mmCIF file of C-alpha atoms in Angstrom:
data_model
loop_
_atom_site.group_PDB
_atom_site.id
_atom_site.type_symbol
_atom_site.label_atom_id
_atom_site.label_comp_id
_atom_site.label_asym_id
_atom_site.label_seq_id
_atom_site.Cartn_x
_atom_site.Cartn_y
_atom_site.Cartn_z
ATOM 1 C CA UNK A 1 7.867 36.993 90.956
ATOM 2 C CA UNK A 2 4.045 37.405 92.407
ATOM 3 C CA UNK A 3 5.405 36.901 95.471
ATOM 4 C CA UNK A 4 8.326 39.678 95.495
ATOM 5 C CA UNK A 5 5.538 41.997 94.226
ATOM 6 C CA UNK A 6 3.371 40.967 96.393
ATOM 7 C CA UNK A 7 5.549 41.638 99.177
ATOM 8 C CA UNK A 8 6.601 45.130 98.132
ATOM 9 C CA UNK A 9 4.297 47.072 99.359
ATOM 10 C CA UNK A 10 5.216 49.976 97.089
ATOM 11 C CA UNK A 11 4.874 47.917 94.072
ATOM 12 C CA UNK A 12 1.494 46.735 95.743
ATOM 13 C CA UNK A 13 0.029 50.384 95.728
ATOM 14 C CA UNK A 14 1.340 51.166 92.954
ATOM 15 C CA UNK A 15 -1.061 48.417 90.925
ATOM 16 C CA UNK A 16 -3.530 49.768 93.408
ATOM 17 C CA UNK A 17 -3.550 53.178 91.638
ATOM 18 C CA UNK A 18 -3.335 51.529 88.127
ATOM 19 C CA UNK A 19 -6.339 49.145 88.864
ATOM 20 C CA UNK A 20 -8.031 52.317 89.886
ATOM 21 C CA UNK A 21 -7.252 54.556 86.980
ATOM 22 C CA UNK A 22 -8.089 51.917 84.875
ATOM 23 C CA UNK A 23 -11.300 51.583 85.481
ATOM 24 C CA UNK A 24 -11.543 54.900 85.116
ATOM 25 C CA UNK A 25 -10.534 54.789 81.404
ATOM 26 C CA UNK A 26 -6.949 56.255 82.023
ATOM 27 C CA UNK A 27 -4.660 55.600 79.097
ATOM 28 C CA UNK A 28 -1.340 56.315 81.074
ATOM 29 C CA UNK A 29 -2.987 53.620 83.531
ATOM 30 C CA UNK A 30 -3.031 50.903 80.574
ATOM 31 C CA UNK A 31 0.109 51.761 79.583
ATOM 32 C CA UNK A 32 1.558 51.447 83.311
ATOM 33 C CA UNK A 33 -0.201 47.719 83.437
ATOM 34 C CA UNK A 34 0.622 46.770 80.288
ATOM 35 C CA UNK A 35 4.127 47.427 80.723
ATOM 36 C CA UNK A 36 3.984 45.694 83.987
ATOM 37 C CA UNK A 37 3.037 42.889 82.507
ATOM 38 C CA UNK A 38 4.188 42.408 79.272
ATOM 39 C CA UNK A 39 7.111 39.911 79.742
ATOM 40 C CA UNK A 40 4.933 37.556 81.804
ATOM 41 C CA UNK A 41 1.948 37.358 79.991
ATOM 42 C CA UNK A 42 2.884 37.227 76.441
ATOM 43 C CA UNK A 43 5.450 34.310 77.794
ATOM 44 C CA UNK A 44 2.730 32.536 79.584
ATOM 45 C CA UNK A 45 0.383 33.077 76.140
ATOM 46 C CA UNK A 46 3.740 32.061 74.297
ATOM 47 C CA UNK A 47 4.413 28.866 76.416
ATOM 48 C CA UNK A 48 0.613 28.184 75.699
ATOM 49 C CA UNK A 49 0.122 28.466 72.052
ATOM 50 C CA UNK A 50 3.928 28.415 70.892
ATOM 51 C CA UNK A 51 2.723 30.555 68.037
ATOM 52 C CA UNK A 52 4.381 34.239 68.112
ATOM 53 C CA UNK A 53 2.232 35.766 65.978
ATOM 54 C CA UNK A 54 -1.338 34.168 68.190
ATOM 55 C CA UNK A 55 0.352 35.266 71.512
ATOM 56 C CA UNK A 56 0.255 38.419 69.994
ATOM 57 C CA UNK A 57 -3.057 38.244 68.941
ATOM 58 C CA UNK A 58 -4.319 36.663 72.464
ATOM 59 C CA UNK A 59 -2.351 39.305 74.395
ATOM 60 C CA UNK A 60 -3.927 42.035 72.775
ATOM 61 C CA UNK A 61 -7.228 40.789 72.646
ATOM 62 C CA UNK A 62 -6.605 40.054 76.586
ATOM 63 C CA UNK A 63 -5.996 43.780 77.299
ATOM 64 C CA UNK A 64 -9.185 44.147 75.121
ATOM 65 C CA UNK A 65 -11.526 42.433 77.290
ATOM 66 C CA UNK A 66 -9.244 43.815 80.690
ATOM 67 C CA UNK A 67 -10.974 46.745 79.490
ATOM 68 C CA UNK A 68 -14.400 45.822 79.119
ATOM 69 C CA UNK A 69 -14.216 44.121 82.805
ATOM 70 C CA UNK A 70 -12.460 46.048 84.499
ATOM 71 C CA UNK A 71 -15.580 47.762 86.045
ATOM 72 C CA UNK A 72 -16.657 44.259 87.148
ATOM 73 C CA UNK A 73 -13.399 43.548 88.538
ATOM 74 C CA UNK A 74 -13.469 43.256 92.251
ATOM 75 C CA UNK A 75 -10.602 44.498 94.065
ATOM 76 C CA UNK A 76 -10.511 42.198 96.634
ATOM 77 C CA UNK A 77 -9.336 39.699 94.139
ATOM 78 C CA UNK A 78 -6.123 38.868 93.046
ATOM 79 C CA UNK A 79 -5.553 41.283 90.230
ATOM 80 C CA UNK A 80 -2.455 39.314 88.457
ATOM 81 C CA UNK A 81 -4.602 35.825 88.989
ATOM 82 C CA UNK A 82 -7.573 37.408 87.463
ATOM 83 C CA UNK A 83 -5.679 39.015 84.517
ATOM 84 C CA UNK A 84 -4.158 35.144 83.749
ATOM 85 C CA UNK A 85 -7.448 33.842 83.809
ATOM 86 C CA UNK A 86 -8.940 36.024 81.475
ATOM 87 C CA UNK A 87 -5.553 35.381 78.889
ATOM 88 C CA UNK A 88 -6.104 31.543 79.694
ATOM 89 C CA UNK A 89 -9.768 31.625 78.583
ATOM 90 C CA UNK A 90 -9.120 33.679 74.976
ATOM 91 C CA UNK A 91 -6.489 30.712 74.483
ATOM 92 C CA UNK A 92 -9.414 27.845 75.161
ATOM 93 C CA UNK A 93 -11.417 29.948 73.400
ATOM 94 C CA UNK A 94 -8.164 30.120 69.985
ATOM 95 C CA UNK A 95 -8.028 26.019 70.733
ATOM 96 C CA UNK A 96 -11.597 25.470 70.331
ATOM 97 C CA UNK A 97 -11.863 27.496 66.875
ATOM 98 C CA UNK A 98 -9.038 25.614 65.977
ATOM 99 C CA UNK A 99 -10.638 22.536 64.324
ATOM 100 C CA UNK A 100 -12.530 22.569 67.810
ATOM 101 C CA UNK A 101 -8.849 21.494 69.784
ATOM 102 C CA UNK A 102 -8.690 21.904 73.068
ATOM 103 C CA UNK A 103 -5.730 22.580 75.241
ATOM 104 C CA UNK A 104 -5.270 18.935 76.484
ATOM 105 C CA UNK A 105 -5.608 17.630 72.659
ATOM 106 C CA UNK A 106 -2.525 20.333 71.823
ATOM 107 C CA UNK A 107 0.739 17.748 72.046
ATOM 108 C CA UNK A 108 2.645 18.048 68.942
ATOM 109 C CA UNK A 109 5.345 20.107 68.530
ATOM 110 C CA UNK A 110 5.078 21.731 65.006
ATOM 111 C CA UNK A 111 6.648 24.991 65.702
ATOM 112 C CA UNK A 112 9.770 24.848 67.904
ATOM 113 C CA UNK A 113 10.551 27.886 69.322
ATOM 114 C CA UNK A 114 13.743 29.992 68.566
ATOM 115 C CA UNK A 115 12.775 33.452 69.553
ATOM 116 C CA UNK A 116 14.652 32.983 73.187
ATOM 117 C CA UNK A 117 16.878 34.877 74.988
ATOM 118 C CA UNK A 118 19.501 33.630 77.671
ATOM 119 C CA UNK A 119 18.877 35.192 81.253
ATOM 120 C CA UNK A 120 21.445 37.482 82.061
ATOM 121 C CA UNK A 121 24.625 36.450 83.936
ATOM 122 C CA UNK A 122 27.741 38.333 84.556
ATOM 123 C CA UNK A 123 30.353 35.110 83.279
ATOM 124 C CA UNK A 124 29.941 34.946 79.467
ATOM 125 C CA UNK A 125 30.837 30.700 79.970
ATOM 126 C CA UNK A 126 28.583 30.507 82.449
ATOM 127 C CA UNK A 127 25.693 32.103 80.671
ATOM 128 C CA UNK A 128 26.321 29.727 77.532
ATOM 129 C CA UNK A 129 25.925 26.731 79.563
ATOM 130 C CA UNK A 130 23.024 27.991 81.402
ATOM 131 C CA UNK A 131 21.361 28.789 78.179
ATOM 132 C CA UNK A 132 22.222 25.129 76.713
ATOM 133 C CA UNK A 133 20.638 23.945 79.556
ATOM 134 C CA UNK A 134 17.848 25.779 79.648
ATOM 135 C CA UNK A 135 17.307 25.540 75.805
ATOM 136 C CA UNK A 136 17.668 22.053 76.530
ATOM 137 C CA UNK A 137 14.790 21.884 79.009
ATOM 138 C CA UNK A 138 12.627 24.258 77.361
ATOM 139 C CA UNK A 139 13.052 21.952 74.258
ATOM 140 C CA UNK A 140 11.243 18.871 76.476
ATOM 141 C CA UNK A 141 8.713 21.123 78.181
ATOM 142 C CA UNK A 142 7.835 22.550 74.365
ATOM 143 C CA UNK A 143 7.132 18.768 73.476
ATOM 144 C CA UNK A 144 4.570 18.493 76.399
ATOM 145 C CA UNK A 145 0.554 19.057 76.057
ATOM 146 C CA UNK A 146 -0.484 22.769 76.793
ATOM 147 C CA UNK A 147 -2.489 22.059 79.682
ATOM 148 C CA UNK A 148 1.100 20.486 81.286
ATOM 149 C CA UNK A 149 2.883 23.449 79.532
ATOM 150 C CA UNK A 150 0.359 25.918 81.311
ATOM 151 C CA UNK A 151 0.913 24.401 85.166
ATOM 152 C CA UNK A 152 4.504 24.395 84.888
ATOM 153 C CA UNK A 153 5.122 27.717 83.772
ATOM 154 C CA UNK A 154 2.496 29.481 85.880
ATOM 155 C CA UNK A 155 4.499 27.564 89.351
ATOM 156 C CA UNK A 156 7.829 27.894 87.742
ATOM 157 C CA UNK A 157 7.928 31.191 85.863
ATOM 158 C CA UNK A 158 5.099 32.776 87.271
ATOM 159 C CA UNK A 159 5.798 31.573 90.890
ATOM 160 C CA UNK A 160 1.876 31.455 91.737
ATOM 161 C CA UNK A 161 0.684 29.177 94.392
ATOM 162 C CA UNK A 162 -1.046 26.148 93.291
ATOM 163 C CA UNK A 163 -4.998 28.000 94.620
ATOM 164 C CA UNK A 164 -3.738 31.110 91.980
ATOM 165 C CA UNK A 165 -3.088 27.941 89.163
ATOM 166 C CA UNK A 166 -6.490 26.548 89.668
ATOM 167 C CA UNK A 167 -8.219 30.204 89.703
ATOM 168 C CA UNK A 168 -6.313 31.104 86.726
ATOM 169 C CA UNK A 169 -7.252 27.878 85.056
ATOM 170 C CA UNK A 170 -10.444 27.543 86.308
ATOM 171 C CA UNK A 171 -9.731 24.061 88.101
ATOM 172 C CA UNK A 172 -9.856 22.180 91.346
ATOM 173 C CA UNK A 173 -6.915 22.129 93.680
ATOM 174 C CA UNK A 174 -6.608 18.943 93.486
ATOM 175 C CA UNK A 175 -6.376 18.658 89.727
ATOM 176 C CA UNK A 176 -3.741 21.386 89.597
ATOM 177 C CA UNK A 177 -1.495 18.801 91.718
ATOM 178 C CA UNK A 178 -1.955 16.242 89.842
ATOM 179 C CA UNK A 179 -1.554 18.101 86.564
ATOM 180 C CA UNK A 180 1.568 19.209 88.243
ATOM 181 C CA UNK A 181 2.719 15.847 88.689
ATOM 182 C CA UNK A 182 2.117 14.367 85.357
ATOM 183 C CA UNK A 183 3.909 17.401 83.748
ATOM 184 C CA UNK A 184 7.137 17.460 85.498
ATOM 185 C CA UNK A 185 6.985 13.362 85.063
ATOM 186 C CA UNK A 186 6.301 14.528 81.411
ATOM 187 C CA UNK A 187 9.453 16.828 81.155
ATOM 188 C CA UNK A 188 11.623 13.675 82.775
ATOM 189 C CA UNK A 189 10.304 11.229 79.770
ATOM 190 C CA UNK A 190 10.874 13.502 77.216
ATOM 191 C CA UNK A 191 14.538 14.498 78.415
ATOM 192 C CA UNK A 192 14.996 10.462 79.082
ATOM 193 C CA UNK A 193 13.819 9.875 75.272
ATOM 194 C CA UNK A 194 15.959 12.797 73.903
ATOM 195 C CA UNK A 195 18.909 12.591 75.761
ATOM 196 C CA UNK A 196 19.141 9.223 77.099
ATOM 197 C CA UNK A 197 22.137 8.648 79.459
ATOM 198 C CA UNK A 198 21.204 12.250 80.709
ATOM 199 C CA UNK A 199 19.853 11.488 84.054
ATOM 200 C CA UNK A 200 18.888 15.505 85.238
ATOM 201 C CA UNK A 201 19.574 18.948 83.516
ATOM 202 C CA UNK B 1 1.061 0.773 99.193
ATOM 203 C CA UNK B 2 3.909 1.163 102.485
ATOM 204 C CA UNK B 3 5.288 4.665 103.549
ATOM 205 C CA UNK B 4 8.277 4.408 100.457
ATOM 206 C CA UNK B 5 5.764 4.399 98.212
ATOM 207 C CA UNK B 6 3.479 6.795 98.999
ATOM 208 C CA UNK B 7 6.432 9.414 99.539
ATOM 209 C CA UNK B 8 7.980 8.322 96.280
ATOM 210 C CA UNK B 9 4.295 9.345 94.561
ATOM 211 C CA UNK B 10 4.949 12.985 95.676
ATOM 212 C CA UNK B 11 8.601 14.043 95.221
ATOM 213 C CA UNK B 12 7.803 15.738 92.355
ATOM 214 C CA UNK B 13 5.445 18.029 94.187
ATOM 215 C CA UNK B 14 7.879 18.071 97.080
ATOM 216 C CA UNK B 15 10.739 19.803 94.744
ATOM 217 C CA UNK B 16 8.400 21.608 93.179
ATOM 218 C CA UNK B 17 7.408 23.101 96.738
ATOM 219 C CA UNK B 18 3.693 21.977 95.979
ATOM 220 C CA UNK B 19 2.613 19.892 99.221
ATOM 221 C CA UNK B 20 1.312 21.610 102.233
ATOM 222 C CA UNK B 21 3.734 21.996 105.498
ATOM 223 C CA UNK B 22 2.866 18.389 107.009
ATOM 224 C CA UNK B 23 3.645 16.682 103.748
ATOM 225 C CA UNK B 24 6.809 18.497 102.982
ATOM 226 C CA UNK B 25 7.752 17.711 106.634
ATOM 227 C CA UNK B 26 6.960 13.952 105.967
ATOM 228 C CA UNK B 27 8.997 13.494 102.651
ATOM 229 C CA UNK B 28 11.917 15.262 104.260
ATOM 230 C CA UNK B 29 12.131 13.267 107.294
ATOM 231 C CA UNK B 30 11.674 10.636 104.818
ATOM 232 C CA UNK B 31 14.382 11.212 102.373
ATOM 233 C CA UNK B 32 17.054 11.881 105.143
ATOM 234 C CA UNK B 33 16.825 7.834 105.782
ATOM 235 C CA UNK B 34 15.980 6.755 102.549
ATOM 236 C CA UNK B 35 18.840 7.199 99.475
ATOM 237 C CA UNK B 36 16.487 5.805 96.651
ATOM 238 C CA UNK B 37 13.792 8.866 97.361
ATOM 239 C CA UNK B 38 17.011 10.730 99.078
ATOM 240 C CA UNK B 39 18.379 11.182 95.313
ATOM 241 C CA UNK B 40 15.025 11.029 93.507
ATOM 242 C CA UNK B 41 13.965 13.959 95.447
ATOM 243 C CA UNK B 42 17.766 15.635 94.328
ATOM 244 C CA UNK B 43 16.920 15.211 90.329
ATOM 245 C CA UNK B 44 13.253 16.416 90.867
ATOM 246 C CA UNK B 45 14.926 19.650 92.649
ATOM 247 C CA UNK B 46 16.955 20.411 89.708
ATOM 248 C CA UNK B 47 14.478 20.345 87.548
ATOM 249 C CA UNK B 48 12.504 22.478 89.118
ATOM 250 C CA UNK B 49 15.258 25.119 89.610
ATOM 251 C CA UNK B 50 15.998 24.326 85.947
ATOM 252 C CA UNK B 51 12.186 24.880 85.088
ATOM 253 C CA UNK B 52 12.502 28.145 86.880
ATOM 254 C CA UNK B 53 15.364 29.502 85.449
ATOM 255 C CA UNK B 54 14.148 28.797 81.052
ATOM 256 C CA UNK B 55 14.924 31.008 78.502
ATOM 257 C CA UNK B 56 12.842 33.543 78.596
ATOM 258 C CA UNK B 57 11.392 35.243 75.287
ATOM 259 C CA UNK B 58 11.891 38.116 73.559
ATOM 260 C CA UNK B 59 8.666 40.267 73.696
ATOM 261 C CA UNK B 60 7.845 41.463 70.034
ATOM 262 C CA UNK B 61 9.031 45.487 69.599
ATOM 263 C CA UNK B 62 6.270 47.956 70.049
ATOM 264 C CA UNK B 63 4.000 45.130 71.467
ATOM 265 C CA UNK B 64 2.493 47.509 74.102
ATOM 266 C CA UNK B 65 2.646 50.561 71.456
ATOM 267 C CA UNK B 66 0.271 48.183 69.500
ATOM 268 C CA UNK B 67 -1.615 46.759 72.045
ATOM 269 C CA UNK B 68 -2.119 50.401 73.452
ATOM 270 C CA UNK B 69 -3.347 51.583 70.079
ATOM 271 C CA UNK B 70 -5.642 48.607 69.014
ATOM 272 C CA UNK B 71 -7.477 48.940 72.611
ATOM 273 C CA UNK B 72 -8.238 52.873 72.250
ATOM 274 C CA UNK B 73 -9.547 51.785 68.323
ATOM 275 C CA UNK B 74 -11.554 49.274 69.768
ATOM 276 C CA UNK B 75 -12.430 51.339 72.650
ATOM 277 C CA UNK B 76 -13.270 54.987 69.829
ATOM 278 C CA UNK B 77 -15.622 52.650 67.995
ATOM 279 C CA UNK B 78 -17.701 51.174 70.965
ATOM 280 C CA UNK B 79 -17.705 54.678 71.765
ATOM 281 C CA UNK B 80 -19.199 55.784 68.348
ATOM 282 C CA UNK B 81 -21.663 53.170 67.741
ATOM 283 C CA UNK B 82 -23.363 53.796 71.181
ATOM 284 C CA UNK B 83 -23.348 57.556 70.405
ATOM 285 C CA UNK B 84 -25.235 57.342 67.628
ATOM 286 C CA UNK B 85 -27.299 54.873 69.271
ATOM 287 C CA UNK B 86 -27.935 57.240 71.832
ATOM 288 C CA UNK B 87 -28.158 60.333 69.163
ATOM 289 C CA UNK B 88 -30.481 58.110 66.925
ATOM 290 C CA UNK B 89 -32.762 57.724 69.783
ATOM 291 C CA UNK B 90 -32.958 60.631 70.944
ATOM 292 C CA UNK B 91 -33.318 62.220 67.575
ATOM 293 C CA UNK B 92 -36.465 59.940 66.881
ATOM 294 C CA UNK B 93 -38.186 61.098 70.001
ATOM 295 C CA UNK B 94 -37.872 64.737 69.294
ATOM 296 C CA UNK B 95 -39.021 64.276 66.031
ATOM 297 C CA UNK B 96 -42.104 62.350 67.360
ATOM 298 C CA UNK B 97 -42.857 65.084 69.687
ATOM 299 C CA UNK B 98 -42.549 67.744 66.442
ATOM 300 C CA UNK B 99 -44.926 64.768 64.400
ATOM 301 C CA UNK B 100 -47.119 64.653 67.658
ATOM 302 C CA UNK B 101 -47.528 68.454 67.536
ATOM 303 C CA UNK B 102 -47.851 69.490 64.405
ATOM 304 C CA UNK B 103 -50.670 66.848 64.216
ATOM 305 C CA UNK B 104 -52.354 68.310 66.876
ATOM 306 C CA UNK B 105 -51.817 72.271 65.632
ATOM 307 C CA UNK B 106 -53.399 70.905 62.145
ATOM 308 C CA UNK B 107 -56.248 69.277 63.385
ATOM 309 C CA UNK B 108 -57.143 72.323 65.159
ATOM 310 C CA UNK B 109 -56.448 75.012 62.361
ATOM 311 C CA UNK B 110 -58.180 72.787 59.584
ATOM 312 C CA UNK B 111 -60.892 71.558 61.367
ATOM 313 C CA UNK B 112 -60.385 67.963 61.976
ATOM 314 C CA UNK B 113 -59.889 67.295 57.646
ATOM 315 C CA UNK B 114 -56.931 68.060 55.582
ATOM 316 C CA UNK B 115 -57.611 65.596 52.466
ATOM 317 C CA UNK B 116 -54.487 65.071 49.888
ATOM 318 C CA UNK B 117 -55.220 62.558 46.999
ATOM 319 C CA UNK B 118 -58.050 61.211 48.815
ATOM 320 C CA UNK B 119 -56.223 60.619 52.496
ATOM 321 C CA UNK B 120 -57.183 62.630 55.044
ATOM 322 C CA UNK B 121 -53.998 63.749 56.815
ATOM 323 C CA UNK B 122 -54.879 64.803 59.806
ATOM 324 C CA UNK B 123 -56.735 61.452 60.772
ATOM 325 C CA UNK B 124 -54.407 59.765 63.503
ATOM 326 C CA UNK B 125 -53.842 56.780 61.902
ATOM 327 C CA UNK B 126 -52.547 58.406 57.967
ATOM 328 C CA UNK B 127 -50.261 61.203 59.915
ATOM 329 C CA UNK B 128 -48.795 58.359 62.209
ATOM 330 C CA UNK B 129 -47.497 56.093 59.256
ATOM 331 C CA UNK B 130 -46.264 59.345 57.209
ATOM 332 C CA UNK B 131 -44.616 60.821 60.004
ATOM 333 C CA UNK B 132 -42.804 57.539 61.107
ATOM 334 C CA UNK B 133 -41.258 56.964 57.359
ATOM 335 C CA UNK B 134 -40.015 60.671 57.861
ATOM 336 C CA UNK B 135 -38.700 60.564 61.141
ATOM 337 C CA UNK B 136 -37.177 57.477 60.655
ATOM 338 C CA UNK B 137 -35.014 58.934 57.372
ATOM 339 C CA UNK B 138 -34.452 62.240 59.005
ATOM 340 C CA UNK B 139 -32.948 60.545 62.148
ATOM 341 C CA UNK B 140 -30.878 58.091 59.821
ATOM 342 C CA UNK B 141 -29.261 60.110 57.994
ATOM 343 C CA UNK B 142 -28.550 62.769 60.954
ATOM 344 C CA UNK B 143 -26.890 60.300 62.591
ATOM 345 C CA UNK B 144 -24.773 59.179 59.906
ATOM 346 C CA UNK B 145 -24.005 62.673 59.462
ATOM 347 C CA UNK B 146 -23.161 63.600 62.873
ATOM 348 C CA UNK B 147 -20.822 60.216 63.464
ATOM 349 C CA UNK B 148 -18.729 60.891 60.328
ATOM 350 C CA UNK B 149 -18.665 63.953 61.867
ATOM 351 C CA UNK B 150 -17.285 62.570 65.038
ATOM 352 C CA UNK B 151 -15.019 60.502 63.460
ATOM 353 C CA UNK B 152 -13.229 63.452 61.616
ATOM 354 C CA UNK B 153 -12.959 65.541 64.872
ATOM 355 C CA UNK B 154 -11.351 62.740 66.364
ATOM 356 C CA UNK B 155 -8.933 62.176 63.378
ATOM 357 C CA UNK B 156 -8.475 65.775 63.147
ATOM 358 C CA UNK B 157 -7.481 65.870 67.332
#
C-alpha cells in the first residue's frame, strides 16, 4: 500500500501539500491526513494492543503529538514511517503503564477480536471462504506476542520494507529479520496446535 | 551447517520477500532442485499471501470527527494557557513600570518622605514589597479575567 502511494506521484504531492498545511496549523489539512490514514493506523494500533477502545485512545493521542511535531518533522523523511513510529512509541509507552508490560511480555490472548470485516470480493462463496480463512489466520497471529504481531502486520498489511519496520520500531535491521522469522514460525505453531492436520491456510 | 540448511533457515523471509536480491536468487535456484525446501518455500508463500490478505477492521464511526475535535481542544487550551502566560507577563511589567514611576514622581513631589503608620513609603525598599503584592493581584486576576474572557469568545464563535 506504501508502495502504490509511493509510486503515485499525485498521491505523493498531494501528502506533500498536507504535510505542509499541517504544519501550518490547517484543520482541513488534519482532516485530509487523518482520513488518509485512518484504516491503517488504527489497524496497526488495533493489531498492537487488541483493545478497541486503547487503539482509540492511542490513535488519537498519536494525531495529538503529530501536532506538536510536526514543526520538527523533516521532510526529507518518510512521512508514513515517521507517523508509525510515533503511534508505536504511545503503545510502549500504554505497555509500560500497564503493570510496567512491555510489548514482548504482551502474549496472551484475553480479548479475541470480533470487530472484523471480510475484504470485499465480487463471489459471495468465495468471500465466505476467504473470510474463514483469514479469520482463521488472524485467530493464530492474535495468539502471537505484540512485538511478532507488530512486524507482521507492518510487512504484510502495511507493505513497508524491512529499513521502514526498524525506523518505525526503532530497531536494527537485522533484528527486524529475525523478528520476522520467529513470527511467521510463530503463526505456523499456533495454526499446527489449533488445527492440527492443517498443513497451510 | 551445508547449503540445505542454511537455505531452509530463510524461507520464511524468502516468501515473505524479506532477503536482499542475492539471497532470494540463492533460495530460488535452490528450491528448483530441492522438493523438501521446494514445498517448504510453497506453504511459507501462502502464508504470507494469507497474512496479506486478513480481515481487516472496522474503524470506529466518527473516529476522525473525534480525533479532529479532541486535537483542536487540546490544541484551544495550549493556546490559552500560553496566552495568559504571555498576558500575565506582560501585564506584570507594565505594572512595574507604573510602580517604578509613580515611585519616582512621589519621591520628587514629597521630598524624599511620605511616612504611613511609621513606614516611609517612598523609601525603595517599603514601595518595592507593596507594589509587588499589588501588581502581582492586579495581574492575577486580569488574567483570569481576560482568559474566561477568551474562552467565551471562542464558545460564542
Amino acid at each position: 500500500m506504501i508502495l502504490a502511494a509511493a509510486m503515485n506521484p499525485e498521491a505523493l504531492s498531494g501528502a506533500e501539500d498536507a504535510i505542509t498545511r499541517l504544519k501550518r496549523g490547517d484543520p482541513d489539512a488534519l482532516t485530509a491526513m487523518i482520513s488518509r490514514y485512518q484504516h491503517r493506523l488504527y489497524r496497526y494500533l488495533l493489531q498492537l494492543v487488541r483493545q478497541p477502545a486503547t487503539a482509540e485512545d492511542l490513535f488519537q493521542q498519536t494525531w495529538l503529538r503529530v501536532m506538536e511535531r510536526i514543526g520538527r518533522y523533516d521532510a526529507r523523511r518518510d512521512f508514513e514511517a515517521w507517523l508509525f513510529s510515533v503511534a508505536h512509541n504511545l503503545a510502549v509507552d500504554f505497555w509500560r503503564g500497564k503493570r510496567g508490560e512491555s510489548l514482548d511480555a504482551d502474549g496472551d490472548s484475553s480479548e479475541p477480536s470480533r470487530d472484523r470485516l471480510a475484504a470485499g470480493d465480487p463471489d459471495a462463496l468465495e468471500q465466505l471462504l476467504d473470510f474463514e480463512r483469514g479469520a482463521i489466520l488472524a485467530a493464530c497471529v492474535h495468539d502471537l506476542p505484540a512485538i511478532h504481531r507488530e512486524v507482521l502486520t507492518l510487512r504484510f498489511e502495511e507493505d513497508m520494507k524491512l529499513e521502514e519496520i526498524a525506523e518505525v520500531a526503532g530497531i536494527p535491521l537485522s533484528t527486524v529479520k529475525s523478528r520476522l522469522r520467529r513470527a511467521l514460525e510463530g503463526v505456523r505453531a499456533v495454526m499446527a496446535a489449533r488445527f492440527p492436520g492443517r498443513r497451510s491456510v | 551447517m551445508n547449503e540445505h540448511e542454511s537455505i531452509a533457515e530463510v524461507l520464511a523471509l524468502a516468501a515473505a520477500g524479506a532477503l536482499d536480491a542475492a539471497d532470494q536468487r540463492r533460495v530460488d535456484e535452490h528450491a528448483r532442485e530441492c522438493p523438501t525446501c521446494r514445498r517448504e518455500l510453497e506453504i511459507w508463500s501462502v502464508y504470507s499471501l494469507g497474512l496479506g490478505r486478513l480481515p481487516q477492521p472496522a474503524v470506529p464511526a466518527q473516529l476522525m470527527e473525534r480525533t479532529r475535535a479532541r486535537v483542536w481542544q487540546e490544541r484551544a487550551a495550549v493556546a490559552d494557557r500560553r496566552w495568559n502566560e504571555l498576558m500575565l507577563t506582560a501585564l506584570a511589567l507594565f505594572a512595574w513600570t507604573v510602580g517604578l514611576t509613580f515611585w519616582f514622581l512621589f519621591r520628587v513631589l514629597t521630598g524624599g518622605a511620605l511616612v504611613i503608620m511609621g513606614a516611609n513609603l517612598v523609601r525603595l525598599g517599603t514601595w518595592s514589597a507593596v507594589s509587588t503584592v499589588l501588581v502581582w493581584l492586579t495581574a492575577a486576576v486580569a488574567a483570569i479575567v481576560l482568559g474566561k474572557r477568551r474562552r467565551e469568545l471562542r464558545r460564542v464563535s
